[in-house]
GROMACS .gro file of C-alpha atoms in nm:
model
   97
    1UNK     CA    1  -0.439  -0.640  -2.906
    2UNK     CA    2  -0.282  -0.617  -2.542
    3UNK     CA    3  -0.137  -0.255  -2.499
    4UNK     CA    4   0.208  -0.217  -2.414
    5UNK     CA    5   0.274  -0.156  -2.040
    6UNK     CA    6   0.472   0.145  -1.937
    7UNK     CA    7   0.441   0.130  -1.528
    8UNK     CA    8   0.331  -0.168  -1.276
    9UNK     CA    9   0.133  -0.027  -1.036
   10UNK     CA   10   0.136  -0.303  -0.771
   11UNK     CA   11  -0.073  -0.260  -0.402
   12UNK     CA   12   0.112  -0.293  -0.017
   13UNK     CA   13   0.012  -0.205   0.275
   14UNK     CA   14   0.086   0.080   0.497
   15UNK     CA   15   0.307  -0.094   0.764
   16UNK     CA   16   0.493  -0.224   0.540
   17UNK     CA   17   0.853  -0.199   0.473
   18UNK     CA   18   0.990   0.114   0.548
   19UNK     CA   19   0.695   0.290   0.676
   20UNK     CA   20   0.652   0.050   0.957
   21UNK     CA   21   0.777   0.325   1.133
   22UNK     CA   22   0.527   0.585   1.002
   23UNK     CA   23   0.245   0.437   1.147
   24UNK     CA   24   0.132   0.469   1.517
   25UNK     CA   25   0.296   0.170   1.824
   26UNK     CA   26  -0.042  -0.020   1.845
   27UNK     CA   27  -0.087  -0.069   1.468
   28UNK     CA   28   0.274  -0.185   1.446
   29UNK     CA   29   0.222  -0.405   1.790
   30UNK     CA   30  -0.091  -0.550   1.560
   31UNK     CA   31   0.092  -0.627   1.216
   32UNK     CA   32   0.387  -0.802   1.343
   33UNK     CA   33   0.201  -1.057   1.526
   34UNK     CA   34  -0.192  -1.091   1.394
   35UNK     CA   35  -0.091  -0.959   1.013
   36UNK     CA   36   0.275  -1.128   1.020
   37UNK     CA   37   0.237  -1.354   0.767
   38UNK     CA   38   0.051  -1.122   0.578
   39UNK     CA   39   0.310  -0.848   0.630
   40UNK     CA   40   0.628  -1.093   0.542
   41UNK     CA   41   0.423  -1.186   0.204
   42UNK     CA   42   0.408  -0.783   0.120
   43UNK     CA   43   0.783  -0.693   0.232
   44UNK     CA   44   0.882  -0.995   0.013
   45UNK     CA   45   0.671  -0.905  -0.276
   46UNK     CA   46   0.806  -0.554  -0.215
   47UNK     CA   47   1.168  -0.676  -0.200
   48UNK     CA   48   1.122  -0.877  -0.512
   49UNK     CA   49   0.978  -0.558  -0.755
   50UNK     CA   50   1.241  -0.335  -0.573
   51UNK     CA   51   1.478  -0.513  -0.696
   52UNK     CA   52   1.353  -0.615  -1.069
   53UNK     CA   53   1.442  -0.279  -1.236
   54UNK     CA   54   1.091  -0.207  -1.342
   55UNK     CA   55   0.895   0.147  -1.406
   56UNK     CA   56   0.629   0.125  -1.070
   57UNK     CA   57   0.438   0.252  -0.830
   58UNK     CA   58   0.445   0.100  -0.479
   59UNK     CA   59   0.096   0.180  -0.305
   60UNK     CA   60   0.030   0.142   0.069
   61UNK     CA   61  -0.303   0.224   0.147
   62UNK     CA   62  -0.374   0.209   0.498
   63UNK     CA   63  -0.719   0.029   0.614
   64UNK     CA   64  -0.900  -0.018   0.365
   65UNK     CA   65  -1.338  -0.001   0.433
   66UNK     CA   66  -1.631  -0.121   0.221
   67UNK     CA   67  -1.783   0.253   0.191
   68UNK     CA   68  -1.851   0.443  -0.056
   69UNK     CA   69  -1.553   0.704  -0.214
   70UNK     CA   70  -1.494   1.002  -0.079
   71UNK     CA   71  -1.225   1.162  -0.322
   72UNK     CA   72  -0.923   1.362  -0.253
   73UNK     CA   73  -0.711   1.067  -0.257
   74UNK     CA   74  -0.371   1.266  -0.123
   75UNK     CA   75  -0.057   1.045  -0.178
   76UNK     CA   76   0.351   1.154  -0.026
   77UNK     CA   77   0.663   1.031  -0.016
   78UNK     CA   78   0.700   1.056   0.409
   79UNK     CA   79   0.349   0.977   0.531
   80UNK     CA   80   0.300   1.272   0.693
   81UNK     CA   81  -0.079   1.430   0.764
   82UNK     CA   82  -0.175   1.107   0.598
   83UNK     CA   83  -0.469   0.922   0.702
   84UNK     CA   84  -0.508   0.535   0.804
   85UNK     CA   85  -0.836   0.440   0.658
   86UNK     CA   86  -0.954   0.431   0.309
   87UNK     CA   87  -1.257   0.328   0.112
   88UNK     CA   88  -1.154   0.061  -0.111
   89UNK     CA   89  -1.320   0.292  -0.453
   90UNK     CA   90  -1.125   0.544  -0.374
   91UNK     CA   91  -0.807   0.363  -0.382
   92UNK     CA   92  -0.870   0.171  -0.738
   93UNK     CA   93  -0.980   0.519  -0.860
   94UNK     CA   94  -0.606   0.630  -0.724
   95UNK     CA   95  -0.400   0.316  -0.867
   96UNK     CA   96  -0.685   0.377  -1.228
   97UNK     CA   97  -0.550   0.714  -1.287
   0.00000   0.00000   0.00000
């Protein structure tokens, strides 16, 4: 039977929404040109999520890589000192915990 949903966890991306000013200039330039449509979609999704009234966690990882997990994934509200590189396996472990 279905279990009740207590909290929605959604993946977004570093540089989306109010985190844009926390990424390096060249990364910001890449996001606003090459990935502009992708980031427009992410920002629309975040706008709806934030206005939904749901209990949620919005995860904004940096660049995802196909490498073995490294462990020790950390999260912060202000992203200070975080690396903009994360394995997909570490992201899955973080979201699943």
